[in-house]
PDB file of C-alpha atoms and ligand atoms in Angstrom:
ATOM      1  CA  MET A  99     -13.210   6.856  25.182  1.00 81.00           C
ATOM      2  CA  THR A 100      -9.517   6.449  24.628  1.00 95.00           C
ATOM      3  CA  ALA A 101      -8.570   4.679  21.493  1.00 98.00           C
ATOM      4  CA  GLN A 102      -6.401   1.595  21.299  1.00 98.00           C
ATOM      5  CA  VAL A 103      -3.392   2.414  19.092  1.00 98.00           C
ATOM      6  CA  ILE A 104      -2.936   0.049  16.115  1.00 98.00           C
ATOM      7  CA  ASP A 105       0.745  -0.555  16.181  1.00 98.00           C
ATOM      8  CA  GLY A 106       1.744  -0.987  12.552  1.00 98.00           C
ATOM      9  CA  LYS A 107       5.483  -1.224  13.335  1.00 98.00           C
ATOM     10  CA  GLU A 108       4.929  -4.166  15.730  1.00 98.00           C
ATOM     11  CA  LEU A 109       2.561  -5.985  13.411  1.00 98.00           C
ATOM     12  CA  ALA A 110       4.872  -5.421  10.510  1.00 98.00           C
ATOM     13  CA  HIS A 111       7.753  -6.867  12.515  1.00 98.00           C
ATOM     14  CA  LYS A 112       5.714  -9.948  13.512  1.00 98.00           C
ATOM     15  CA  LEU A 113       4.711 -10.611   9.877  1.00 98.00           C
ATOM     16  CA  ARG A 114       8.280 -10.129   8.598  1.00 98.00           C
ATOM     17  CA  VAL A 115       9.562 -12.691  11.077  1.00 98.00           C
ATOM     18  CA  GLU A 116       6.937 -15.204   9.754  1.00 98.00           C
ATOM     19  CA  MET A 117       7.841 -14.298   6.163  1.00 98.00           C
ATOM     20  CA  ALA A 118      11.552 -14.839   6.765  1.00 98.00           C
ATOM     21  CA  GLU A 119      10.703 -18.412   7.759  1.00 98.00           C
ATOM     22  CA  GLU A 120       8.618 -18.907   4.642  1.00 98.00           C
ATOM     23  CA  VAL A 121      11.453 -17.484   2.483  1.00 98.00           C
ATOM     24  CA  ALA A 122      13.925 -19.788   4.161  1.00 98.00           C
ATOM     25  CA  GLN A 123      11.629 -22.739   3.247  1.00 97.00           C
ATOM     26  CA  LEU A 124      11.357 -21.529  -0.337  1.00 98.00           C
ATOM     27  CA  LYS A 125      15.137 -21.350  -0.575  1.00 98.00           C
ATOM     28  CA  ASN A 126      15.356 -24.912   0.711  1.00 97.00           C
ATOM     29  CA  ASN A 127      13.189 -25.735  -2.327  1.00 96.00           C
ATOM     30  CA  GLY A 128      15.554 -23.963  -4.622  1.00 97.00           C
ATOM     31  CA  VAL A 129      13.576 -20.705  -5.032  1.00 98.00           C
ATOM     32  CA  THR A 130      14.918 -17.370  -3.847  1.00 98.00           C
ATOM     33  CA  PRO A 131      12.191 -14.692  -4.181  1.00 98.00           C
ATOM     34  CA  HIS A 132      13.636 -11.770  -6.124  1.00 98.00           C
ATOM     35  CA  LEU A 133      12.294  -8.210  -6.415  1.00 98.00           C
ATOM     36  CA  THR A 134      13.574  -5.750  -9.019  1.00 98.00           C
ATOM     37  CA  VAL A 135      12.771  -2.045  -8.420  1.00 98.00           C
ATOM     38  CA  ILE A 136      13.272   0.468 -11.192  1.00 98.00           C
ATOM     39  CA  ILE A 137      13.687   4.128 -10.304  1.00 98.00           C
ATOM     40  CA  LEU A 138      14.003   7.009 -12.732  1.00 98.00           C
ATOM     41  CA  GLY A 139      15.786  10.202 -11.648  1.00 97.00           C
ATOM     42  CA  ASP A 140      16.937  11.180  -8.219  1.00 95.00           C
ATOM     43  CA  ASP A 141      13.964  12.518  -6.268  1.00 95.00           C
ATOM     44  CA  PRO A 142      15.131  12.156  -2.622  1.00 93.00           C
ATOM     45  CA  ALA A 143      11.726  10.891  -1.303  1.00 90.00           C
ATOM     46  CA  SER A 144      11.417   8.189  -4.053  1.00 95.00           C
ATOM     47  CA  LYS A 145      15.107   7.154  -3.473  1.00 96.00           C
ATOM     48  CA  SER A 146      14.492   6.808   0.235  1.00 94.00           C
ATOM     49  CA  TYR A 147      11.290   4.693  -0.329  1.00 93.00           C
ATOM     50  CA  VAL A 148      13.243   2.479  -2.814  1.00 97.00           C
ATOM     51  CA  ASN A 149      16.141   2.051  -0.400  1.00 96.00           C
ATOM     52  CA  GLY A 150      13.619   1.070   2.306  1.00 95.00           C
ATOM     53  CA  LYS A 151      12.168  -1.646   0.063  1.00 96.00           C
ATOM     54  CA  LYS A 152      15.622  -3.071  -0.621  1.00 97.00           C
ATOM     55  CA  LYS A 153      16.630  -3.045   3.047  1.00 97.00           C
ATOM     56  CA  ALA A 154      13.330  -4.714   4.142  1.00 97.00           C
ATOM     57  CA  SER A 155      13.715  -7.344   1.372  1.00 98.00           C
ATOM     58  CA  GLY A 156      17.213  -8.216   2.592  1.00 98.00           C
ATOM     59  CA  GLN A 157      16.044  -8.539   6.229  1.00 97.00           C
ATOM     60  CA  THR A 158      13.473 -11.089   5.129  1.00 98.00           C
ATOM     61  CA  GLY A 159      15.871 -13.087   2.969  1.00 98.00           C
ATOM     62  CA  ILE A 160      14.374 -11.801  -0.272  1.00 98.00           C
ATOM     63  CA  SER A 161      16.934 -10.831  -2.814  1.00 98.00           C
ATOM     64  CA  SER A 162      16.511  -7.524  -4.654  1.00 98.00           C
ATOM     65  CA  ASP A 163      18.173  -5.098  -6.926  1.00 98.00           C
ATOM     66  CA  ILE A 164      17.578  -1.482  -7.916  1.00 98.00           C
ATOM     67  CA  ILE A 165      17.902  -0.384 -11.540  1.00 98.00           C
ATOM     68  CA  GLU A 166      18.534   3.354 -11.670  1.00 98.00           C
ATOM     69  CA  MET A 167      17.758   5.126 -14.901  1.00 98.00           C
ATOM     70  CA  PRO A 168      18.205   8.855 -15.647  1.00 98.00           C
ATOM     71  CA  SER A 169      15.007  10.978 -15.599  1.00 98.00           C
ATOM     72  CA  SER A 170      15.753  11.651 -19.265  1.00 98.00           C
ATOM     73  CA  ALA A 171      15.161   7.959 -20.167  1.00 98.00           C
ATOM     74  CA  SER A 172      12.586   7.498 -22.816  1.00 98.00           C
ATOM     75  CA  GLU A 173       9.369   5.539 -22.367  1.00 98.00           C
ATOM     76  CA  GLN A 174      10.717   3.116 -24.953  1.00 98.00           C
ATOM     77  CA  GLU A 175      13.945   2.482 -23.009  1.00 98.00           C
ATOM     78  CA  LEU A 176      11.936   1.806 -19.841  1.00 98.00           C
ATOM     79  CA  LEU A 177       9.441  -0.548 -21.647  1.00 98.00           C
ATOM     80  CA  GLU A 178      12.439  -2.491 -23.135  1.00 98.00           C
ATOM     81  CA  LYS A 179      13.928  -2.893 -19.596  1.00 98.00           C
ATOM     82  CA  ILE A 180      10.618  -4.185 -18.283  1.00 98.00           C
ATOM     83  CA  ASP A 181      10.452  -6.729 -21.220  1.00 98.00           C
ATOM     84  CA  VAL A 182      13.860  -8.091 -20.244  1.00 98.00           C
ATOM     85  CA  LEU A 183      12.710  -8.442 -16.652  1.00 98.00           C
ATOM     86  CA  ASN A 184       9.444 -10.072 -17.666  1.00 98.00           C
ATOM     87  CA  ASP A 185      11.517 -12.758 -19.429  1.00 98.00           C
ATOM     88  CA  ASP A 186      14.041 -13.238 -16.578  1.00 98.00           C
ATOM     89  CA  ASP A 187      13.038 -16.366 -14.592  1.00 97.00           C
ATOM     90  CA  HIS A 188      15.137 -15.132 -11.643  1.00 98.00           C
ATOM     91  CA  VAL A 189      12.931 -12.086 -11.246  1.00 98.00           C
ATOM     92  CA  HIS A 190       9.607 -12.677  -9.492  1.00 98.00           C
ATOM     93  CA  GLY A 191       8.473  -9.163  -8.729  1.00 98.00           C
ATOM     94  CA  ILE A 192       8.853  -5.962 -10.727  1.00 98.00           C
ATOM     95  CA  LEU A 193       8.130  -2.462  -9.267  1.00 98.00           C
ATOM     96  CA  VAL A 194       8.563   0.794 -11.121  1.00 98.00           C
ATOM     97  CA  GLN A 195       8.678   3.523  -8.547  1.00 98.00           C
ATOM     98  CA  LEU A 196       6.043   6.206  -9.162  1.00 96.00           C
ATOM     99  CA  PRO A 197       5.665   9.031  -9.896  1.00 95.00           C
ATOM    100  CA  LEU A 198       7.457   8.931 -13.291  1.00 98.00           C
ATOM    101  CA  PRO A 199       8.666  11.963 -15.276  1.00 97.00           C
ATOM    102  CA  ASP A 200       5.996  13.784 -17.242  1.00 97.00           C
ATOM    103  CA  HIS A 201       7.134  12.567 -20.659  1.00 98.00           C
ATOM    104  CA  ILE A 202       6.423   8.897 -19.704  1.00 98.00           C
ATOM    105  CA  ASN A 203       2.912   7.576 -19.766  1.00 98.00           C
ATOM    106  CA  GLU A 204       2.424   5.799 -16.405  1.00 98.00           C
ATOM    107  CA  GLN A 205      -0.365   3.597 -17.548  1.00 98.00           C
ATOM    108  CA  HIS A 206       1.761   2.234 -20.499  1.00 98.00           C
ATOM    109  CA  VAL A 207       4.449   1.305 -17.963  1.00 98.00           C
ATOM    110  CA  ILE A 208       2.007  -0.345 -15.503  1.00 98.00           C
ATOM    111  CA  GLU A 209       0.482  -2.361 -18.258  1.00 98.00           C
ATOM    112  CA  ALA A 210       3.937  -3.483 -19.621  1.00 98.00           C
ATOM    113  CA  ILE A 211       4.640  -5.402 -16.396  1.00 98.00           C
ATOM    114  CA  SER A 212       3.760  -9.047 -16.560  1.00 98.00           C
ATOM    115  CA  PRO A 213       0.622  -9.641 -14.406  1.00 98.00           C
ATOM    116  CA  ASP A 214       2.480 -12.589 -12.848  1.00 98.00           C
ATOM    117  CA  LYS A 215       5.144 -10.182 -11.537  1.00 98.00           C
ATOM    118  CA  ASP A 216       2.894  -7.309 -10.625  1.00 98.00           C
ATOM    119  CA  VAL A 217       3.726  -6.955  -6.983  1.00 98.00           C
ATOM    120  CA  ASP A 218       2.314  -3.463  -6.854  1.00 98.00           C
ATOM    121  CA  GLY A 219      -1.059  -4.720  -7.885  1.00 98.00           C
ATOM    122  CA  PHE A 220      -1.556  -1.803 -10.241  1.00 98.00           C
ATOM    123  CA  HIS A 221      -2.008  -3.744 -13.499  1.00 98.00           C
ATOM    124  CA  PRO A 222      -5.561  -3.633 -14.907  1.00 98.00           C
ATOM    125  CA  ILE A 223      -5.724  -7.484 -14.668  1.00 98.00           C
ATOM    126  CA  SER A 224      -4.820  -7.328 -10.909  1.00 98.00           C
ATOM    127  CA  ILE A 225      -7.369  -4.518 -10.333  1.00 98.00           C
ATOM    128  CA  GLY A 226     -10.064  -6.476 -12.284  1.00 98.00           C
ATOM    129  CA  LYS A 227      -9.477  -9.624 -10.249  1.00 98.00           C
ATOM    130  CA  MET A 228      -9.590  -7.651  -7.005  1.00 98.00           C
ATOM    131  CA  MET A 229     -12.947  -6.224  -8.115  1.00 97.00           C
ATOM    132  CA  THR A 230     -14.419  -9.608  -8.813  1.00 97.00           C
ATOM    133  CA  GLY A 231     -13.001 -10.995  -5.552  1.00 96.00           C
ATOM    134  CA  ASP A 232     -10.631 -13.385  -7.296  1.00 97.00           C
ATOM    135  CA  ASP A 233      -7.187 -14.183  -6.000  1.00 96.00           C
ATOM    136  CA  ALA A 234      -4.913 -11.214  -7.029  1.00 95.00           C
ATOM    137  CA  PHE A 235      -1.967  -9.077  -6.182  1.00 98.00           C
ATOM    138  CA  VAL A 236      -3.460  -6.353  -3.994  1.00 98.00           C
ATOM    139  CA  PRO A 237      -1.972  -2.883  -3.866  1.00 98.00           C
ATOM    140  CA  CYS A 238       0.334  -2.742  -0.849  1.00 98.00           C
ATOM    141  CA  THR A 239      -1.125   0.114   1.240  1.00 98.00           C
ATOM    142  CA  PRO A 240      -4.755  -1.112   1.003  1.00 98.00           C
ATOM    143  CA  PHE A 241      -3.492  -4.688   1.681  1.00 98.00           C
ATOM    144  CA  GLY A 242      -1.666  -3.408   4.760  1.00 98.00           C
ATOM    145  CA  ILE A 243      -4.806  -1.579   5.972  1.00 98.00           C
ATOM    146  CA  LEU A 244      -6.963  -4.687   5.656  1.00 98.00           C
ATOM    147  CA  THR A 245      -4.267  -6.810   7.373  1.00 98.00           C
ATOM    148  CA  MET A 246      -4.322  -4.357  10.324  1.00 98.00           C
ATOM    149  CA  LEU A 247      -8.083  -4.487  10.642  1.00 98.00           C
ATOM    150  CA  HIS A 248      -7.965  -8.342  10.579  1.00 98.00           C
ATOM    151  CA  SER A 249      -5.185  -8.513  12.986  1.00 98.00           C
ATOM    152  CA  TYR A 250      -6.942  -6.339  15.566  1.00 98.00           C
ATOM    153  CA  GLY A 251     -10.210  -8.312  15.161  1.00 98.00           C
ATOM    154  CA  ILE A 252     -12.099  -5.224  13.864  1.00 98.00           C
ATOM    155  CA  GLN A 253     -15.482  -5.898  12.491  1.00 98.00           C
ATOM    156  CA  ILE A 254     -15.808  -5.037   8.794  1.00 98.00           C
ATOM    157  CA  GLU A 255     -19.022  -6.860   7.674  1.00 98.00           C
ATOM    158  CA  GLY A 256     -22.110  -4.641   7.879  1.00 98.00           C
ATOM    159  CA  ASN A 257     -20.176  -1.584   9.075  1.00 98.00           C
ATOM    160  CA  HIS A 258     -20.045   1.719   7.299  1.00 98.00           C
ATOM    161  CA  ALA A 259     -16.633   2.397   5.914  1.00 99.00           C
ATOM    162  CA  VAL A 260     -15.929   5.935   4.662  1.00 99.00           C
ATOM    163  CA  VAL A 261     -12.834   6.407   2.511  1.00 99.00           C
ATOM    164  CA  ILE A 262     -11.522   9.961   1.936  1.00 98.00           C
ATOM    165  CA  GLY A 263      -9.462  10.002  -1.207  1.00 98.00           C
ATOM    166  CA  ARG A 264      -9.908   8.204  -4.555  1.00 98.00           C
ATOM    167  CA  SER A 265      -6.406   7.554  -5.837  1.00 97.00           C
ATOM    168  CA  ASN A 266      -5.699   4.446  -7.796  1.00 96.00           C
ATOM    169  CA  ILE A 267      -2.966   3.478  -5.254  1.00 96.00           C
ATOM    170  CA  VAL A 268      -4.954   3.873  -2.003  1.00 98.00           C
ATOM    171  CA  GLY A 269      -8.485   5.281  -1.955  1.00 98.00           C
ATOM    172  CA  LYS A 270     -10.191   3.202  -4.776  1.00 98.00           C
ATOM    173  CA  PRO A 271      -8.688  -0.129  -3.888  1.00 98.00           C
ATOM    174  CA  VAL A 272      -9.121   0.061  -0.127  1.00 98.00           C
ATOM    175  CA  GLY A 273     -12.767   0.851  -0.660  1.00 98.00           C
ATOM    176  CA  GLN A 274     -13.170  -2.123  -2.983  1.00 98.00           C
ATOM    177  CA  LEU A 275     -11.450  -4.484  -0.439  1.00 98.00           C
ATOM    178  CA  LEU A 276     -13.729  -3.235   2.256  1.00 98.00           C
ATOM    179  CA  LEU A 277     -16.744  -3.846   0.035  1.00 98.00           C
ATOM    180  CA  ASN A 278     -15.450  -7.352  -0.812  1.00 98.00           C
ATOM    181  CA  GLU A 279     -15.640  -7.997   2.992  1.00 98.00           C
ATOM    182  CA  HIS A 280     -19.234  -6.748   3.157  1.00 98.00           C
ATOM    183  CA  ALA A 281     -18.761  -3.229   4.483  1.00 98.00           C
ATOM    184  CA  THR A 282     -21.045  -0.452   3.240  1.00 98.00           C
ATOM    185  CA  VAL A 283     -18.610   1.902   1.535  1.00 98.00           C
ATOM    186  CA  THR A 284     -18.800   5.600   0.884  1.00 98.00           C
ATOM    187  CA  TYR A 285     -16.081   7.428  -1.005  1.00 98.00           C
ATOM    188  CA  CYS A 286     -15.415  11.080  -0.227  1.00 98.00           C
ATOM    189  CA  HIS A 287     -13.013  13.341  -2.189  1.00 98.00           C
ATOM    190  CA  SER A 288     -12.078  16.967  -2.945  1.00 97.00           C
ATOM    191  CA  ARG A 289     -15.500  17.685  -4.643  1.00 98.00           C
ATOM    192  CA  THR A 290     -17.659  16.010  -1.990  1.00 98.00           C
ATOM    193  CA  LYS A 291     -20.218  18.418  -0.477  1.00 98.00           C
ATOM    194  CA  ASN A 292     -20.623  18.518   3.363  1.00 98.00           C
ATOM    195  CA  MET A 293     -17.951  15.836   3.909  1.00 98.00           C
ATOM    196  CA  THR A 294     -18.502  15.969   7.666  1.00 98.00           C
ATOM    197  CA  ASP A 295     -22.024  14.479   7.188  1.00 98.00           C
ATOM    198  CA  PHE A 296     -20.310  11.338   5.908  1.00 98.00           C
ATOM    199  CA  THR A 297     -17.268  11.174   8.212  1.00 98.00           C
ATOM    200  CA  ARG A 298     -19.470  11.511  11.333  1.00 98.00           C
ATOM    201  CA  GLU A 299     -21.367   8.420  10.185  1.00 98.00           C
ATOM    202  CA  ALA A 300     -18.292   6.221   9.607  1.00 99.00           C
ATOM    203  CA  ASP A 301     -17.693   3.176  11.695  1.00 99.00           C
ATOM    204  CA  ILE A 302     -14.354   2.882   9.857  1.00 99.00           C
ATOM    205  CA  LEU A 303     -12.815   5.986   8.459  1.00 99.00           C
ATOM    206  CA  VAL A 304      -9.839   5.738   6.124  1.00 99.00           C
ATOM    207  CA  VAL A 305      -8.157   9.088   5.584  1.00 98.00           C
ATOM    208  CA  ALA A 306      -5.847   9.585   2.569  1.00 98.00           C
ATOM    209  CA  ILE A 307      -6.044  13.320   1.924  1.00 97.00           C
ATOM    210  CA  GLY A 308      -2.389  14.361   2.037  1.00 96.00           C
ATOM    211  CA  LYS A 309      -2.809  17.441   4.281  1.00 97.00           C
ATOM    212  CA  PRO A 310      -1.755  17.444   7.903  1.00 97.00           C
ATOM    213  CA  ASN A 311      -4.231  17.205  10.843  1.00 97.00           C
ATOM    214  CA  VAL A 312      -7.377  17.984   8.829  1.00 97.00           C
ATOM    215  CA  ILE A 313      -9.597  15.329  10.490  1.00 98.00           C
ATOM    216  CA  ARG A 314     -10.249  16.144  14.153  1.00 98.00           C
ATOM    217  CA  ALA A 315     -12.456  14.838  16.987  1.00 98.00           C
ATOM    218  CA  GLU A 316     -15.459  16.896  15.817  1.00 98.00           C
ATOM    219  CA  HIS A 317     -15.417  15.151  12.388  1.00 98.00           C
ATOM    220  CA  ILE A 318     -15.615  11.585  13.668  1.00 98.00           C
ATOM    221  CA  LYS A 319     -18.070   9.306  15.338  1.00 98.00           C
ATOM    222  CA  GLU A 320     -17.676   8.096  18.971  1.00 98.00           C
ATOM    223  CA  GLY A 321     -16.153   4.615  18.983  1.00 98.00           C
ATOM    224  CA  SER A 322     -15.094   4.646  15.297  1.00 98.00           C
ATOM    225  CA  VAL A 323     -11.903   3.065  13.808  1.00 99.00           C
ATOM    226  CA  ILE A 324      -9.588   5.647  12.307  1.00 98.00           C
ATOM    227  CA  ILE A 325      -6.976   4.682   9.683  1.00 98.00           C
ATOM    228  CA  ASP A 326      -4.616   7.491   8.792  1.00 98.00           C
ATOM    229  CA  VAL A 327      -2.734   7.016   5.507  1.00 98.00           C
ATOM    230  CA  GLY A 328      -1.275  10.478   5.521  1.00 97.00           C
ATOM    231  CA  ILE A 329       2.500  11.121   5.872  1.00 94.00           C
ATOM    232  CA  ASN A 330       3.185  14.852   5.982  1.00 94.00           C
ATOM    233  CA  ARG A 331       6.619  16.293   6.725  1.00 92.00           C
ATOM    234  CA  MET A 332       6.251  19.370   8.975  1.00 94.00           C
ATOM    235  CA  GLU A 333       8.533  22.436   9.074  1.00 94.00           C
ATOM    236  CA  ASP A 334      10.240  21.027  12.220  1.00 95.00           C
ATOM    237  CA  GLY A 335      11.118  17.883  10.281  1.00 92.00           C
ATOM    238  CA  LYS A 336       8.577  15.705  12.150  1.00 94.00           C
ATOM    239  CA  LEU A 337       6.059  13.416  10.437  1.00 94.00           C
ATOM    240  CA  THR A 338       2.354  13.838  10.991  1.00 96.00           C
ATOM    241  CA  GLY A 339      -0.738  12.257   9.570  1.00 98.00           C
ATOM    242  CA  ASP A 340      -3.880  13.665   7.984  1.00 98.00           C
ATOM    243  CA  VAL A 341      -5.664  13.065  11.275  1.00 98.00           C
ATOM    244  CA  ASP A 342      -5.158  15.119  14.502  1.00 98.00           C
ATOM    245  CA  PHE A 343      -4.102  12.107  16.564  1.00 98.00           C
ATOM    246  CA  THR A 344      -4.447  13.807  19.893  1.00 97.00           C
ATOM    247  CA  SER A 345      -8.036  14.842  19.676  1.00 98.00           C
ATOM    248  CA  ALA A 346      -9.273  11.881  17.546  1.00 98.00           C
ATOM    249  CA  SER A 347      -7.749   9.349  19.881  1.00 98.00           C
ATOM    250  CA  GLU A 348     -10.026  10.615  22.670  1.00 98.00           C
ATOM    251  CA  LYS A 349     -13.131   9.684  20.645  1.00 98.00           C
ATOM    252  CA  ALA A 350     -12.143   6.686  18.454  1.00 98.00           C
ATOM    253  CA  SER A 351     -12.047   3.038  19.531  1.00 98.00           C
ATOM    254  CA  TYR A 352      -8.910   2.283  17.401  1.00 98.00           C
ATOM    255  CA  ILE A 353      -6.542   4.516  15.620  1.00 98.00           C
ATOM    256  CA  THR A 354      -3.341   4.295  13.602  1.00 98.00           C
ATOM    257  CA  PRO A 355      -0.475   6.604  14.521  1.00 98.00           C
ATOM    258  CA  VAL A 356       1.883   8.406  12.137  1.00 98.00           C
ATOM    259  CA  PRO A 357       4.640   7.328  11.969  1.00 97.00           C
ATOM    260  CA  LYS A 358       4.510   3.614  12.911  1.00 97.00           C
ATOM    261  CA  GLY A 359       1.037   3.017  11.603  1.00 98.00           C
ATOM    262  CA  VAL A 360       0.146   2.238   7.967  1.00 98.00           C
ATOM    263  CA  GLY A 361       3.643   3.064   6.584  1.00 96.00           C
ATOM    264  CA  PRO A 362       5.569   0.032   7.875  1.00 96.00           C
ATOM    265  CA  MET A 363       2.709  -2.232   6.721  1.00 98.00           C
ATOM    266  CA  THR A 364       3.002  -1.020   3.131  1.00 97.00           C
ATOM    267  CA  ILE A 365       6.503  -2.406   2.556  1.00 96.00           C
ATOM    268  CA  THR A 366       5.599  -5.557   4.453  1.00 98.00           C
ATOM    269  CA  MET A 367       2.811  -6.273   2.003  1.00 98.00           C
ATOM    270  CA  LEU A 368       5.240  -5.692  -0.903  1.00 98.00           C
ATOM    271  CA  LEU A 369       7.396  -8.450   0.556  1.00 98.00           C
ATOM    272  CA  GLN A 370       4.250 -10.630   0.968  1.00 98.00           C
ATOM    273  CA  ASN A 371       3.402 -10.025  -2.755  1.00 98.00           C
ATOM    274  CA  THR A 372       6.905 -10.843  -3.790  1.00 98.00           C
ATOM    275  CA  ILE A 373       6.729 -14.151  -2.009  1.00 98.00           C
ATOM    276  CA  LYS A 374       3.347 -14.816  -3.562  1.00 98.00           C
ATOM    277  CA  ALA A 375       4.810 -14.082  -7.000  1.00 98.00           C
ATOM    278  CA  ALA A 376       7.791 -16.348  -6.391  1.00 98.00           C
ATOM    279  CA  LYS A 377       5.494 -19.177  -5.340  1.00 98.00           C
ATOM    280  CA  GLY A 378       3.143 -18.653  -8.302  1.00 96.00           C
ATOM    281  CA  LEU A 379       5.903 -18.478 -10.880  1.00 96.00           C
ATOM    282  CA  SER A 380       7.771 -21.476  -9.486  1.00 94.00           C
ATOM    283  CA  GLY A 381       4.625 -23.560  -9.134  1.00 92.00           C
ATOM    284  CA  ILE A 382       5.002 -23.896  -5.380  1.00 87.00           C
ATOM    285  CA  GLY A 383       1.807 -23.592  -3.409  1.00 71.00           C
ATOM    286  CA  ARG A 384      -0.480 -23.785  -6.337  1.00 58.00           C
TER     287      ARG A 384
HETATM  288  N1  GUN B 182       5.040   5.656  -5.090  1.00 69.84           N
HETATM  289  C1  GUN B 182       4.340   5.904  -3.945  1.00 69.84           C
HETATM  290  N2  GUN B 182       3.825   4.725  -3.466  1.00 69.84           N
HETATM  291  C2  GUN B 182       4.067   3.815  -4.433  1.00 69.84           C
HETATM  292  C3  GUN B 182       3.740   2.412  -4.496  1.00 69.84           C
HETATM  293  O1  GUN B 182       3.034   1.795  -3.705  1.00 69.84           O
HETATM  294  N3  GUN B 182       4.276   1.731  -5.591  1.00 69.84           N
HETATM  295  C4  GUN B 182       5.046   2.368  -6.536  1.00 69.84           C
HETATM  296  N4  GUN B 182       5.468   1.678  -7.551  1.00 69.84           N
HETATM  297  N5  GUN B 182       5.318   3.714  -6.464  1.00 69.84           N
HETATM  298  C5  GUN B 182       4.855   4.385  -5.416  1.00 69.84           C
END
């Protein structure tokens, strides 16, 4: 079998065109969705992600700004900044770029963001609502993965989904979303024994390990759907996923490439969440 490639770049583009129309309509109703991103320090990867978010917002008609704070900023200063943004009616979405410097408690920061403006979907209220299947802001990468599966008509209900990775940002929420849609879900992680016993049984395999090319054809089931969340920069400067695309694509039915797979969908879902926040806060679409 040769897998069909799930083209995240093309899907992201299509969705952003649709969102741009929705944003234009919101503007006609006097609401300009606005996203504020806070970044501490000058880590090049974080800066590049944040700039990508600003650029994509602008292309969709969403206004945005970036607040740059020094890595020496105190937790109190950051929490005070978030308070100001929580009270600012022009700001619909607040995102604090992670990771934060070690002297700042990430959970305090996440919990300081108003749940109405939690476009990352990391607030405990958002997570709780997601678990109970209520309407919620859903973390962007998992939301992007589910949107890809839906868009390609991939069966979730009744299928066995195996998630490798249990981070709060990707692994845990993507498993929960798959469960909400009636998949049978198994989580694997660094302490899992005989992981291949699970991966070979997966109808849908979501791989978020963070190491290049570790999942190969011999680890997967014939005809399975492979979602590769990894973004690894190789010595030659090229990006590669956690899955060995060449061998896995000969056995899978669908596979996401790296780059142009899950990555472009993540920012797209952030835009979607910002529009949702703007509609919720302005009372449109309730
Ligand atoms: N750092 C890496 N991914 C993310 C994300 O989705 N949101 C935030 N806030 N920081 C990140």
